[in-house]
Every structure is written in structure tokens, then in C-alpha cells.
Amino acid sequence: MEEHKLSHISRRSFLKISAGTALLTAVSLPKTSLARTGEKLSTLIDLSLCDGCVDREMPACVSACKTIHNDKVPQVIENIPEPWPRKTIEDWSKKKDVFNRLTPYNFIYIHKAVINVKGQHTALYIPRRCMHCDNPACATICPFSANHKNKNGAVVIDQDLCFGGAKCKDVCPWEIPQRQSGVGIYLHVLPGLMGNGVMYKCDLCNDRLSQGKLPGCIEECPRQAMLIGPRKDIEARAEERARQMNGYIYGKKENGGTSTLYVSPVSFELIGKTMTKQPGQPDMQPDVKRRMADTDPLGKAVLAAPALGLAAAGTAGALKWFSRRKELTNRVKDNG
Amino acid sequence: MAEKILAEKNLVVRHSAIELIEHWAIAISGLILLLTGIFELPVGKRYYIITLPGLGWSADYITSLYLHYAAALVFTAAGIFHLVYHGVLGEKGMIPQKGDVVKSIAVMKSFIGIGKEPPMHKYLPEQRLAYVGMAFIILMLVLSGLVKTYKNIYAPDMSYTVLLWATWIHNSFFVLFFLAFLAHMAAIALRPNWPMVRGIFTGRVRLDYARHRHTLWLADIEKIVAVPAVTVPATASSATEAELMPEPQTLTEEESLSVVKEVPVETNDEAANQKITSDRSE
Ligand code: HEM
Ligand code: SF4
Ligand code: SF4
């Protein structure tokens, strides 16, 4: 069974990953699909290949993703408690079909960018989803650690622990996570006073990865526009493709580095201009900064604080000792 | 250590300058940690805290994190300083003693008019018990906070088990810290404890109060004063001699030592010195 799975996967991932030159060898591929080895994975999205599935009702990646994830969101309760005092309720349960933006039921969507390149209008299709950042604030400062970065790079929200406070969305430069009210653990604690649902976003199909399967979007893409593989290989592949098409990469430096690399023949400066940030529709600012990086120096000082306290105690203790000694010698002198 | 009787002013020095600095460093940074820790939760927008004047930043988690880190730096360093400094000096005044639970109940009963307070040391039995409680809470907050800080900087993909432990310890002890702080305030609000309040600001409390309530403490101070007379030869010196000098206007031991230098020493006779001290304190 295991063997069958493995050979099945290596064949499939090989197909996906070798949709260019055969840079990645079959040898490295079975590892690719095994999330449990903890090997760092990256994905590549090649904008020169994606055609937005314009001939289909719904892009293949989007519908694959919906099929895999939609029934994982629990049934939303009848009367969603009204949060106090701010009464925001976000209920997508009756709009599950929406697929032109991110929602709790839609983790990937395609942005169409029409760009004037050398006097010619060119349409680019850009699949958008969570970037699975290298140091994701969405995960690191989740107050319940419901959102966590796995060793393989996948940033995954545990929907049983999430209270839906949307902090992750606020600290994500692309505001990726989306809230569904009326589900989750908050209903059993103090609904109305704390929490407001569960946050949802792409989890890189981490469950499937651990079963040795590919993420749904990658598996179903008819044009092999997306690849997954060991981080080093994918990075090399992205560089190579960018060189070949004299193009650009997005996701390498953005938000401090991510494990999603977009390769595009058109600059992301221009692509970004076709986007205005709207709820569920992120923009694509090049070089967007990881704000939390600015707090790192102070954080390092905090890690050094125990040593500081120790040094201060040593100094104060020594001073006290010396001043006593000096005092005593003085007194002995005075007293003859 | 800095403890001494300033009889002519009707005061006893209760805390040294170092102890006052420690207390306020921990208290102020602790309050900032409490506030910015709350602002690390998604409450700023939801509870309209951002609309309050001066709190517009309360929903900006990165700003709160800066402040949380800054306060954590002081809090952690002061906590470690406290443990090591007083540990090495062997000061045990706040460590609970046998029978403290029973005694603390007696003290609390006396607050509501049942029975009399037992004679007390420098700290009440409940203060000693509260001290270990608070020390433990602070230790857990610091340890879990350090793990969280390490994760933010170096290891976002650290062991999920360790991280969940650190997170839930941090959150639970945050609640305990808040409750302990409220209890601390409640204790101060009790009338019999009022005279101690000036102590944590100025380092001194009223002598008549201490004599009446902290009988064992005063006996200790006076005993320390008496000890060198018995055990130390007249010419030899010991640290406690400084404390036994008549003190005109000292606040801390450090100061008292420098004052001593200027005070001409009239006699080597320890017993005489002691007599001066006790005369003054009567
Ligand atoms: C009085 C002491 C403290 C209180 C009341 C307190 C409270 C809190 C609370 C309520 C949170 C938000 C919930 C959470 O993220 O778990 C938090 C977050 C945090 N605390 Fe503290 N804390 C205290 C001390 C410390 C110390 C001493 C450190 C570091 C040594 C620290 C480091 C952090 C960090 C880094 C976060 C941000 C969230 C994260 O990175 O996961 N805290 N604190
Ligand atoms: S893109 Fe946003 S949600 Fe995804 S890992 Fe990065 S910060 Fe988190
Ligand atoms: S990535 Fe593939 S499946 Fe998704 S829209 Fe583009 S071509 Fe279709």
C-alpha cells in the first residue's frame, strides 16, 4: 500500500515538477511528498504558464481546493451570537460558491491583470493564496498558537484552537486569513465576549502532504503552472525560469521571505498596479516589509535580560562588599 | 540589611534603595506587560479601546510587542537580579516559615475583629506566602515569555508541543498575575496595613507602628545591634557596626556607610554604642 502510494506520487510529482528541464531528479521527489520528513518545501507559480483556465467555469486549482476543503468547515450554528460591543459578524456559509476572492470557503482565487507590455495588452492570470512565509507573524503572534508554521514550511491554522479574533489577518501584509463566525471553540467559552469564529486559509494541503499526496491545486492544474518540491530545488528552478524568460520573482524577499515563488515575464511593479487591496483580494506590493523584523533587536535584548540581571546582581554585590571592606579598613585606621 | 531605627524621627528604615528600585522596576514593568499583553489579544478594535484618547495604538500588535519587549527586558533582568542578589546575601525574610498558613489565618481573622494578631516579623505570614506565589507566577511568565520571544526571532517552526505549553502557561499565568495584582491592591486597602504603604515609597515606616505590630522584627534589629558587643573584640570591626552607630539622617545602608566615615568615632566601647542606640530608640 505504502509502496504503491509512493510510486504513484513520485510519478505524479515528477510529471508536475519536470514540466520544464529535468533539473529535479526523480530521486529527490519521493521526499518531496513526505511532509513528515520535515524537509522544507517550496512552491513555484509560473505566471507564464497559468492561463486562468478561461475555458472553464471555475479554474481547476480553485475547484480542486474547494472540493478538498469546503466540507471541512463545520456546520455554522443557526443563531450566530452577536459579538459585544462591536457587532461584526462574518458569515460566508450562504455564499460558499464565491470564488473571485478569498473567503473561509475559498482559499485560492485567480486575479486577472491586463497589462500594457510594449504597446500590447497582455492578460496575466495570478493565482492568489497564502504565501506560507518563512517567519509569519500570523503564526508567531497568535495568542493561542492556533496558527503554526510546520517544519516543512506549511503555515497551518488549527480550527479546533482558533478563536477567530482575526489577529493573524491584521498582521499579514496580504490579509490572507478569512473569518467564518458561528463555528469553533469560542462558542463553548464566552461567545459574545471573546472570539468570533474561526480563521481559514490555505494550509498547503498539509494533510495530503503527510499522506504523500500533492496539494490539490498543484495536482489538478492542467498546465502544470504550479510546482512543489524541496526548497532548494524550487528556488533553483525559479531562478532558472526567471533567467530564461528574462523575468521576475515574487516571494523571495517579500515579508522577510516566503516559500511561494511567483515567476513572471512581467514585473511585479506593473502587476501590482493592477491590484487594489480589497477585503479578500490582496495586492502584490514588491518588497513588502516584515514589520515584526523591526522588533527583533529588542527581542534579542530580552533574551539577554537574564544575563543582564545576573551581571547587575554581581556588580551590586561586589560594590556592597567593597564598600564594606573600605569602611572597615577606614574604621580600623581611625580607631588606631 | 539597611534596617535601622531612627528614634528621633519615630521611623524605622524598612527597605534599602536597592530594594525600592527592585520593587518599582518589577511593578511598573509588570503593569506595562499586563497592559501590552492584553493588547496582544484582539481587543483594541473590538472593545473600541482605540477610540480612547492616547490609546489609538492599542490595536497595533507590533507597537504593543515593542512595549511588551521593552518592559520584559526590565522585568526579567529585575527578577533575576532579585533572586541572585538576595539569594547570595542570604536574605530570607520573605521565605515562608513553618506555621505561616495557620498564622496568616489568625492575622486575617484579627482584621475582622476575631482574636489578636500574633507578634510578627518584618513581613506578615501572608506576605511571605504571597511572595512565593508571586515569585512563582513571575518565574513562569518569564520562562514562557522567553520561549515565545525566541520563537519570534529564531524559530517560528519550533516544536509545536513546546510552543503550546509556553503559550498556555503564558496565558494562564497572565490571568494569575492579574489576580495576584488585585489581591496585592486589596491587601494594601486594608486599614491595618496602611502604615506600610509609605514604606514602599520612602523606605521607612513609623517606629511606633513597627514596635506595636512587628515586634519580632524590631527585636531582631535590636538583637543585631547587641550582638557585636558580645562577640567582637573592641578593636575589630564588623559590618554590623555601621548599623549600630548613632545615625543622624540616613536612608540606606549605602548612605549610612558614607555618613559613618564623617562621624568621628568617639569610643570603641561597643556596649556604650549600644547604649546610645537603645537610649535613642526608647
Ligand atoms: C507581568 C508579566 C507578563 C504578563 C502579564 C504577560 C501577558 C501577556 C499576554 C496576555 C500576552 C498575549 C497572549 C499571548 O500571546 O500569549 C503576551 C504576549 C507575549 N508575551 Fe507576555 N506577559 C508578561 C511577561 C512577559 C515576559 C517577561 C516576556 C519575555 C521574556 C513576555 C513575552 C511575550 C511575547 C513575546 C508575547 C507576544 C506573543 C508571542 O510572541 O507569542 N511576556 N504576554
Ligand atoms: S501570507 Fe499571510 S497568512 Fe500566509 S503565512 Fe504569510 S503572513 Fe501568514
Ligand atoms: S494555476 Fe493551473 S489550475 Fe489554477 S487557474 Fe492557472 S492554469 Fe488553471
XYZ file of C-alpha atoms and ligand atoms in Angstrom:
677
model
C 0.000 0.000 0.000
C 2.694 2.391 1.112
C 4.811 1.398 -1.809
C 2.034 1.804 -4.265
C 1.385 5.273 -2.889
C 4.982 6.274 -3.133
C 5.481 5.168 -6.683
C 2.212 6.799 -7.608
C 3.351 10.040 -6.090
C 6.815 10.119 -7.432
C 5.399 9.598 -10.872
C 2.860 12.351 -10.459
C 5.117 14.889 -8.779
C 7.748 14.082 -11.319
C 5.285 14.981 -14.036
C 4.490 18.263 -12.378
C 7.967 19.186 -11.474
C 9.612 18.147 -14.680
C 7.382 20.350 -16.798
C 10.484 22.120 -17.955
C 14.014 20.907 -17.954
C 14.704 17.817 -15.898
C 16.518 19.710 -13.171
C 14.872 17.840 -10.356
C 15.754 14.223 -10.347
C 13.268 11.538 -9.553
C 15.450 10.605 -6.605
C 14.637 13.754 -4.689
C 10.957 13.529 -5.394
C 9.557 10.939 -3.029
C 10.983 13.027 -0.194
C 9.129 15.980 -1.607
C 5.810 14.447 -0.971
C 6.553 13.284 2.542
C 5.688 16.160 4.824
C 6.532 14.042 7.813
C 10.214 14.064 6.983
C 10.087 17.755 7.822
C 12.019 18.650 4.714
C 11.497 22.287 3.824
C 9.196 22.590 0.843
C 8.544 25.450 -1.517
C 6.078 26.026 -4.303
C 6.547 27.743 -7.615
C 3.797 29.538 -9.521
C 4.740 30.204 -13.102
C 2.672 33.078 -14.473
C 3.885 32.380 -17.988
C 2.053 29.061 -17.828
C -1.182 29.866 -15.987
C -3.942 30.821 -18.392
C -6.578 31.277 -15.714
C -8.457 28.253 -17.077
C -10.508 30.750 -19.085
C -12.220 27.889 -20.893
C -13.649 26.523 -17.649
C -16.410 27.705 -15.412
C -14.083 27.649 -12.450
C -10.279 27.421 -12.609
C -9.119 23.882 -11.957
C -6.989 24.834 -8.943
C -9.871 26.720 -7.341
C -12.364 23.929 -7.773
C -9.877 21.306 -6.598
C -9.230 23.376 -3.495
C -12.941 23.870 -2.824
C -13.618 20.161 -3.189
C -10.928 19.315 -0.687
C -11.694 21.970 1.917
C -15.303 23.043 1.824
C -16.761 20.199 3.834
C -14.075 20.698 6.474
C -15.717 23.875 7.745
C -18.211 22.691 10.367
C -21.911 23.440 10.114
C -22.456 27.057 11.165
C -24.894 27.385 14.079
C -28.359 28.729 13.489
C -28.150 31.916 15.542
C -24.634 33.246 15.427
C -24.057 35.049 18.741
C -23.762 38.784 18.332
C -20.316 39.872 19.440
C -20.165 42.627 22.040
C -19.596 45.540 21.817
C -18.532 45.683 18.154
C -21.157 43.689 16.343
C -19.216 42.464 13.299
C -20.394 39.035 12.155
C -18.774 37.428 9.124
C -20.918 34.681 7.694
C -19.951 33.126 4.376
C -21.899 29.934 4.861
C -24.570 31.041 2.407
C -22.012 32.295 -0.096
C -19.843 29.229 -0.311
C -19.722 29.462 -4.091
C -17.935 32.807 -4.242
C -14.589 32.208 -5.923
C -13.324 35.607 -7.067
C -11.791 36.369 -3.690
C -10.559 34.659 -0.530
C -13.309 33.503 1.830
C -13.479 30.843 4.553
C -14.686 28.558 1.774
C -12.253 29.711 -0.908
C -8.524 29.631 -0.235
C -7.280 30.446 -3.740
C -8.579 32.720 -6.479
C -7.296 33.996 -9.802
C -6.616 37.668 -10.335
C -6.678 38.782 -13.957
C -4.173 41.509 -14.757
C -4.321 43.230 -18.127
C -1.023 44.934 -18.671
C 0.302 47.043 -21.473
C 3.626 45.473 -22.421
C 5.449 47.229 -25.251
C 2.202 48.583 -26.655
C 0.443 45.234 -26.408
C -2.293 44.344 -23.959
C -1.319 41.156 -22.282
C -3.503 39.263 -19.842
C -1.793 37.608 -16.927
C -3.570 35.279 -14.509
C -2.291 35.271 -10.980
C -3.382 32.574 -8.541
C -3.504 34.141 -5.083
C -3.347 32.327 -1.779
C -1.333 32.249 1.440
C 2.405 32.570 0.729
C 3.493 30.325 3.641
C 6.016 32.892 4.807
C 9.345 31.992 6.408
C 8.681 33.933 9.598
C 4.931 34.508 9.502
C 3.614 36.992 12.049
C 0.171 35.418 11.551
C 1.504 32.297 13.261
C 4.169 33.573 15.645
C 1.979 36.028 17.469
C -1.236 34.064 17.503
C -2.177 34.394 21.200
C -3.326 30.773 21.318
C -0.707 29.319 18.986
C -3.614 28.029 16.928
C -1.662 29.034 13.844
C 1.704 27.359 13.463
C 4.477 27.023 10.947
C 5.397 23.400 10.357
C 8.913 22.157 9.750
C 8.014 21.562 6.112
C 7.093 25.236 5.769
C 3.297 24.919 5.706
C 1.580 27.545 7.880
C -1.498 25.839 9.280
C -4.387 27.107 11.411
C -5.805 24.505 13.790
C -9.510 25.159 13.510
C -10.139 23.500 16.871
C -7.954 26.044 18.696
C -8.705 29.214 16.743
C -10.969 31.807 18.410
C -11.387 33.873 15.263
C -10.055 37.136 16.675
C -8.540 37.867 13.236
C -5.191 38.997 14.650
C -3.498 36.830 12.023
C -5.323 38.699 9.288
C -4.314 42.080 10.709
C -0.605 41.216 10.849
C -0.482 39.522 7.433
C 0.714 42.023 4.823
C -1.809 40.494 2.410
C -4.591 39.992 4.970
C -4.999 36.413 3.787
C -6.897 34.609 6.613
C -10.676 34.890 6.405
C -13.210 34.543 9.184
C -16.312 32.402 9.495
C -18.383 33.353 12.540
C -20.631 30.876 14.323
C -18.177 27.951 14.303
C -15.378 26.879 16.594
C -14.277 26.723 20.187
C -15.369 30.266 21.096
C -18.978 29.074 21.057
C -18.165 26.910 24.089
C -16.293 29.556 26.074
C -17.678 33.084 26.217
C -19.391 33.706 22.888
C -20.377 37.312 22.588
C -17.470 38.418 24.783
C -14.406 36.810 23.256
C -13.676 35.261 19.898
C -15.827 35.465 16.816
C -15.386 32.269 14.814
C -12.517 30.536 13.079
C -9.967 31.855 10.589
C -9.440 29.948 7.363
C -6.756 30.000 4.733
C -4.677 27.737 2.515
C -2.829 25.107 4.569
C -0.763 23.826 1.641
C -2.936 20.702 1.874
C -0.718 19.673 4.756
C -2.844 16.604 5.492
C -2.464 15.431 1.936
C 1.262 16.097 2.037
C 1.593 13.878 5.079
C -0.274 11.149 3.204
C 2.202 11.560 0.387
C -0.202 13.410 -1.886
C 0.240 16.688 -3.710
C -1.713 19.822 -2.827
C -4.985 19.781 -4.760
C -4.311 22.906 -6.812
C -0.944 21.587 -7.968
C -2.304 18.177 -8.760
C -5.241 19.447 -10.812
C -3.626 22.264 -12.788
C -3.848 21.198 -16.444
C -0.914 23.435 -17.383
C 1.476 22.471 -14.628
C 1.694 26.143 -13.730
C 2.451 25.226 -10.117
C 5.157 23.024 -8.692
C 6.088 21.824 -5.256
C 9.422 20.424 -4.196
C 12.357 20.693 -1.846
C 13.008 24.334 -1.176
C 16.497 24.436 -2.675
C 15.342 22.768 -5.870
C 12.351 25.035 -6.265
C 14.482 28.097 -5.652
C 16.960 26.964 -8.274
C 14.118 26.226 -10.632
C 12.564 29.649 -10.096
C 15.861 31.407 -10.731
C 16.396 29.409 -13.843
C 12.943 30.086 -15.246
C 13.203 33.756 -14.431
C 16.513 33.872 -16.280
C 15.096 32.017 -19.249
C 12.126 34.350 -19.650
C 14.137 37.392 -18.618
C 11.533 37.759 -15.932
C 10.907 38.456 -12.274
C 10.410 36.629 -8.996
C 7.974 37.498 -6.219
C 8.003 35.961 -2.747
C 11.722 35.579 -2.237
C 12.240 38.712 -0.134
C 8.655 39.794 0.448
C 7.539 39.727 4.078
C 11.016 38.538 5.022
C 10.953 35.641 2.551
C 8.262 33.077 1.770
C 8.064 29.535 0.499
C 5.997 30.584 -2.521
C 7.876 31.864 -5.543
C 5.997 33.519 -8.379
C 7.888 33.688 -11.656
C 6.623 36.190 -14.202
C 7.700 37.615 -17.543
C 6.175 40.946 -16.454
C 7.482 42.931 -13.496
C 5.551 42.758 -10.250
C 5.684 46.532 -10.158
C 3.290 46.504 -13.138
C 1.262 43.560 -11.887
C 0.880 45.247 -8.510
C -0.554 48.334 -10.188
C -3.478 46.292 -11.490
C -4.499 45.422 -7.948
C -6.196 47.461 -5.293
C -6.285 45.902 -1.881
C -9.829 44.923 -1.021
C -11.299 42.522 1.506
C -10.255 39.052 0.393
C -8.310 40.455 -2.546
C -4.706 41.147 -1.615
C -2.434 43.465 -3.557
C 1.055 42.445 -4.606
C 3.436 45.154 -3.472
C 7.026 44.250 -4.304
C 9.390 44.163 -1.300
C 6.565 44.388 1.231
C 8.270 44.507 4.568
C 8.048 42.128 7.515
C 7.089 44.613 10.180
C 7.949 42.324 13.058
C 11.584 42.272 11.915
C 11.949 45.721 13.465
C 11.204 44.286 16.902
C 13.902 41.597 16.643
C 16.790 43.654 18.089
C 14.751 44.475 21.189
C 13.650 40.843 21.395
C 17.292 39.771 21.362
C 17.921 42.161 24.246
C 15.067 40.435 26.110
C 16.748 37.078 25.559
C 19.896 38.607 27.070
C 17.982 40.045 30.048
C 18.713 37.121 32.417
C 22.443 37.635 31.820
C 21.981 41.364 32.378
C 20.222 40.757 35.677
C 22.963 38.379 36.716
C 25.689 40.890 35.845
C 23.862 43.653 37.728
C 23.490 41.413 40.790
C 27.182 40.560 40.623
C 28.159 44.209 40.331
C 25.860 45.374 43.107
C 27.017 42.535 45.344
C 30.664 43.312 44.697
C 30.145 47.030 45.295
C 28.469 46.301 48.553
C 31.286 44.022 49.584
C 33.980 46.544 48.643
C 32.282 49.462 50.307
C 32.023 47.418 53.459
C 35.691 46.476 53.326
C 36.761 50.035 52.697
C 34.613 51.179 55.532
C 36.099 48.670 57.847
C 39.700 49.494 56.957
C 38.909 53.187 57.413
C 37.450 52.495 60.771
C 40.353 50.390 61.847
C 42.691 53.246 60.825
C 40.582 55.873 62.564
C 40.424 53.864 65.669
C 44.163 53.389 65.551
C 20.027 44.886 56.000
C 19.590 48.575 55.795
C 17.198 48.281 58.642
C 17.750 50.683 61.445
C 15.879 52.676 63.977
C 15.682 56.435 63.591
C 14.287 57.050 67.007
C 14.271 60.839 66.986
C 12.145 60.768 63.839
C 9.919 57.948 65.051
C 10.863 55.921 61.943
C 12.369 52.578 61.065
C 14.187 52.029 57.796
C 12.410 49.075 56.249
C 13.712 48.909 52.669
C 17.075 49.830 51.156
C 17.311 51.935 48.000
C 18.131 48.812 46.009
C 15.015 47.082 47.287
C 12.856 50.076 46.406
C 14.296 50.145 42.886
C 13.674 46.404 42.514
C 10.096 46.704 43.665
C 9.237 49.572 41.377
C 11.099 48.166 38.384
C 9.059 44.962 38.665
C 5.793 46.743 39.466
C 5.930 49.293 36.664
C 7.265 46.928 34.019
C 4.733 44.329 35.214
C 1.864 46.755 34.710
C 3.132 47.664 31.254
C 3.394 43.933 30.478
C -0.138 43.385 31.705
C -1.499 46.203 29.557
C 0.504 45.453 26.407
C -0.116 41.730 26.916
C -3.838 42.460 26.837
C -3.256 44.498 23.701
C -1.594 41.435 22.163
C -5.081 39.959 22.238
C -7.540 41.189 19.618
C -9.360 43.603 21.934
C -8.311 47.072 20.713
C -10.833 47.352 17.919
C -13.490 45.065 19.283
C -13.811 46.917 22.591
C -13.326 50.333 20.994
C -10.176 50.849 23.085
C -8.643 52.506 20.012
C -11.191 55.297 20.342
C -9.939 56.239 23.812
C -7.641 59.249 23.847
C -3.979 58.193 23.752
C -4.808 54.533 23.049
C -5.077 54.709 19.265
C -2.153 52.274 19.088
C -3.908 49.585 21.135
C -4.878 47.540 18.066
C -1.402 47.700 16.557
C 0.115 44.428 17.692
C 3.627 45.331 16.576
C 3.667 48.538 18.638
C 2.394 46.589 21.640
C 5.081 43.998 21.038
C 7.769 46.703 21.160
C 6.460 47.881 24.516
C 5.979 44.315 25.752
C 9.599 43.542 24.879
C 10.892 46.755 26.465
C 9.043 46.030 29.700
C 10.001 42.334 29.568
C 13.654 43.374 29.429
C 13.334 45.314 32.695
C 11.029 42.739 34.291
C 13.260 39.762 33.518
C 16.507 41.494 34.471
C 14.998 42.804 37.726
C 13.569 39.378 38.581
C 16.896 37.629 38.076
C 18.713 40.413 39.932
C 16.359 39.980 42.867
C 16.841 36.212 43.077
C 20.603 36.281 42.743
C 21.386 39.369 44.813
C 19.298 38.479 47.831
C 19.982 34.799 47.394
C 23.721 35.354 47.613
C 23.363 37.738 50.545
C 21.290 35.029 52.216
C 18.309 37.258 52.967
C 15.388 35.065 53.847
C 12.871 37.481 55.320
C 10.263 36.714 52.669
C 10.632 32.933 52.600
C 7.647 31.270 54.281
C 8.276 29.725 57.684
C 6.722 26.778 59.399
C 3.268 27.617 60.666
C 2.734 30.534 58.284
C -0.543 29.193 56.980
C -2.049 28.919 60.433
C -0.631 32.274 61.474
C -1.856 34.015 58.348
C -5.361 32.806 59.136
C -5.045 34.263 62.621
C -3.961 37.585 61.119
C -6.869 37.625 58.711
C -9.298 36.792 61.496
C -7.943 39.690 63.516
C -8.790 42.000 60.609
C -12.439 41.196 61.148
C -12.152 41.553 64.883
C -11.737 37.921 65.892
C -8.809 37.426 68.210
C -5.495 39.264 68.249
C -2.648 39.340 65.756
C 0.268 37.139 66.734
C 3.559 39.038 67.191
C 5.044 39.471 63.741
C 8.358 39.626 61.944
C 9.245 42.226 59.335
C 6.776 40.613 56.939
C 3.367 39.230 57.804
C 2.936 35.489 57.316
C 0.582 36.220 54.419
C 3.181 38.450 52.840
C 5.659 35.599 52.899
C 3.121 33.221 51.383
C 2.069 35.764 48.763
C 5.739 36.335 47.973
C 6.413 32.746 46.922
C 3.147 32.730 44.986
C 4.056 35.882 43.107
C 7.650 34.747 42.587
C 6.388 31.531 41.035
C 3.943 33.374 38.768
C 6.683 35.750 37.647
C 9.092 32.894 37.032
C 6.577 31.066 34.839
C 5.738 34.244 32.903
C 9.415 34.945 32.320
C 10.259 31.390 31.249
C 7.303 31.069 28.883
C 7.849 34.623 27.636
C 11.467 33.824 26.794
C 10.343 30.805 24.770
C 7.834 32.953 22.895
C 10.454 35.614 22.233
C 12.933 33.024 20.993
C 10.260 31.639 18.668
C 9.520 35.087 17.235
C 13.139 35.747 16.364
C 14.772 32.426 15.603
C 12.314 29.573 15.384
C 8.800 30.181 14.056
C 8.700 26.447 13.260
C 9.830 25.294 16.708
C 8.331 22.188 18.316
C 4.577 22.671 18.412
C 4.319 20.844 21.727
C 6.813 23.149 23.432
C 5.129 26.169 21.883
C 1.638 25.155 23.005
C 2.941 24.654 26.544
C 4.676 28.019 26.546
C 1.611 29.760 25.144
C -0.843 28.288 27.588
C 1.479 28.769 30.552
C 1.891 32.392 29.483
C -1.856 32.883 29.145
C -2.808 31.096 32.385
C -0.165 32.843 34.444
C -1.162 36.134 32.892
C -4.583 35.610 34.471
C -2.959 34.562 37.764
C -0.662 37.597 37.656
C -3.663 39.843 37.231
C -5.481 38.178 40.151
C -2.353 38.363 42.298
C -2.031 42.049 41.487
C -5.660 42.626 42.540
C -5.028 40.724 45.774
C -1.941 42.862 46.379
C -4.042 46.018 45.995
C -6.758 44.576 48.230
C -4.202 43.857 50.960
C -2.967 47.426 50.805
C -6.525 48.679 51.065
C -6.921 47.016 54.478
C -6.584 49.621 57.209
C -4.128 47.753 59.470
C -1.693 47.594 56.533
C -1.820 51.291 55.665
C 1.277 52.237 57.655
C 3.352 50.004 55.393
C 2.376 51.954 52.280
C 4.718 54.864 52.958
C 7.455 52.259 53.356
C 7.397 51.197 49.729
C 7.686 54.841 48.627
C 10.183 56.232 51.156
C 11.772 53.096 52.547
C 10.695 53.986 56.107
C 7.729 53.170 58.322
C 6.632 54.629 61.635
C 8.582 53.312 64.593
C 5.592 53.125 66.919
C 3.677 51.137 64.297
C 6.572 48.713 63.846
C 7.083 48.381 67.574
C 3.440 47.639 68.072
C 2.913 45.274 65.141
C 6.289 43.904 64.003
C 7.541 43.117 67.467
C 9.783 40.265 66.373
C 11.351 42.372 63.631
C 12.281 45.173 66.000
C 13.609 42.644 68.463
C 15.787 41.323 65.604
C 17.119 44.759 64.751
C 17.937 45.409 68.371
C 19.478 41.979 68.714
C 21.750 42.552 65.723
C 22.812 45.752 67.364
C 23.615 43.913 70.547
C 25.489 41.019 69.005
C 28.870 42.623 68.239
C 29.158 43.778 71.825
C 29.301 40.201 72.880
C 31.180 38.505 70.078
C 33.540 41.045 68.576
C 36.641 42.299 70.300
C 36.579 46.019 70.821
C 39.064 46.986 68.098
C 37.887 44.578 65.449
C 35.217 45.673 63.070
C 32.234 44.003 61.570
C 29.750 45.136 59.009
C 27.027 45.448 61.551
C 28.971 48.038 63.433
C 27.948 50.519 60.836
C 24.377 49.865 61.733
C 24.982 50.381 65.344
C 26.373 53.852 65.046
C 24.079 56.651 66.026
C 22.600 57.679 62.717
C 21.778 61.272 62.250
C 19.893 61.242 58.921
C 20.424 58.081 56.973
C 18.155 56.440 54.496
C 20.023 53.445 53.179
C 22.857 51.353 54.304
C 24.996 52.666 51.480
C 24.401 56.162 52.676
C 24.806 55.209 56.253
C 28.228 53.820 55.487
C 29.369 57.032 53.904
C 27.966 59.009 56.774
C 29.820 56.902 59.246
C 33.067 57.979 57.690
C 32.438 61.557 58.675
C 31.164 60.829 62.118
C 34.105 60.884 64.490
C 34.155 57.676 66.356
C 34.194 58.541 69.973
C 34.555 55.189 71.525
C 35.478 51.652 70.810
C 33.304 50.503 73.572
C 30.565 48.544 71.838
C 28.412 48.414 74.899
C 28.461 52.178 75.109
C 27.492 52.434 71.491
C 24.695 50.076 72.011
C 23.505 52.081 74.915
C 23.360 55.191 72.799
C 21.301 53.394 70.226
C 18.858 51.960 72.644
C 18.602 55.204 74.547
C 17.566 56.867 71.387
C 15.135 54.266 70.412
C 13.311 54.255 73.684
C 3.643 40.521 34.097
C 4.147 39.758 33.208
C 3.512 39.402 31.874
C 2.205 39.395 31.513
C 1.015 39.751 32.381
C 2.146 38.987 30.132
C 0.980 38.835 29.393
C 0.933 38.546 28.053
C -0.249 38.337 27.288
C -1.668 38.375 27.847
C 0.107 38.114 26.001
C -0.833 37.847 24.817
C -1.168 36.420 24.731
C -0.092 35.558 24.152
O 0.479 35.903 23.116
O 0.176 34.502 24.727
C 1.531 38.171 25.942
C 2.272 38.002 24.812
C 3.640 37.956 24.785
N 4.486 37.934 25.871
Fe 3.969 38.352 27.746
N 3.416 38.763 29.675
C 4.278 39.004 30.720
C 5.645 38.873 30.731
C 6.384 38.560 29.611
C 7.809 38.413 29.629
C 8.681 38.581 30.864
C 8.169 38.107 28.323
C 9.534 37.845 27.770
C 10.554 37.466 28.457
C 6.972 38.071 27.515
C 6.927 37.802 26.159
C 5.780 37.840 25.406
C 5.750 37.788 23.971
C 6.959 37.663 23.053
C 4.406 37.911 23.578
C 3.873 38.111 22.146
C 3.124 36.998 21.586
C 4.002 35.916 21.120
O 5.143 36.193 20.705
O 3.563 34.758 21.110
N 5.904 38.343 28.329
N 2.021 38.427 27.206
S 0.776 35.067 3.645
Fe -0.171 35.924 5.471
S -1.396 34.256 6.264
Fe 0.060 33.320 4.819
S 1.833 32.752 6.108
Fe 2.261 34.792 5.307
S 1.521 36.137 6.945
Fe 0.572 34.160 7.306
S -2.906 27.600 -11.796
Fe -3.491 25.977 -13.208
S -5.482 25.314 -12.420
Fe -5.089 27.314 -11.477
S -6.021 28.740 -12.884
Fe -3.890 28.584 -13.531
S -3.990 27.031 -15.110
Fe -5.900 26.810 -14.024
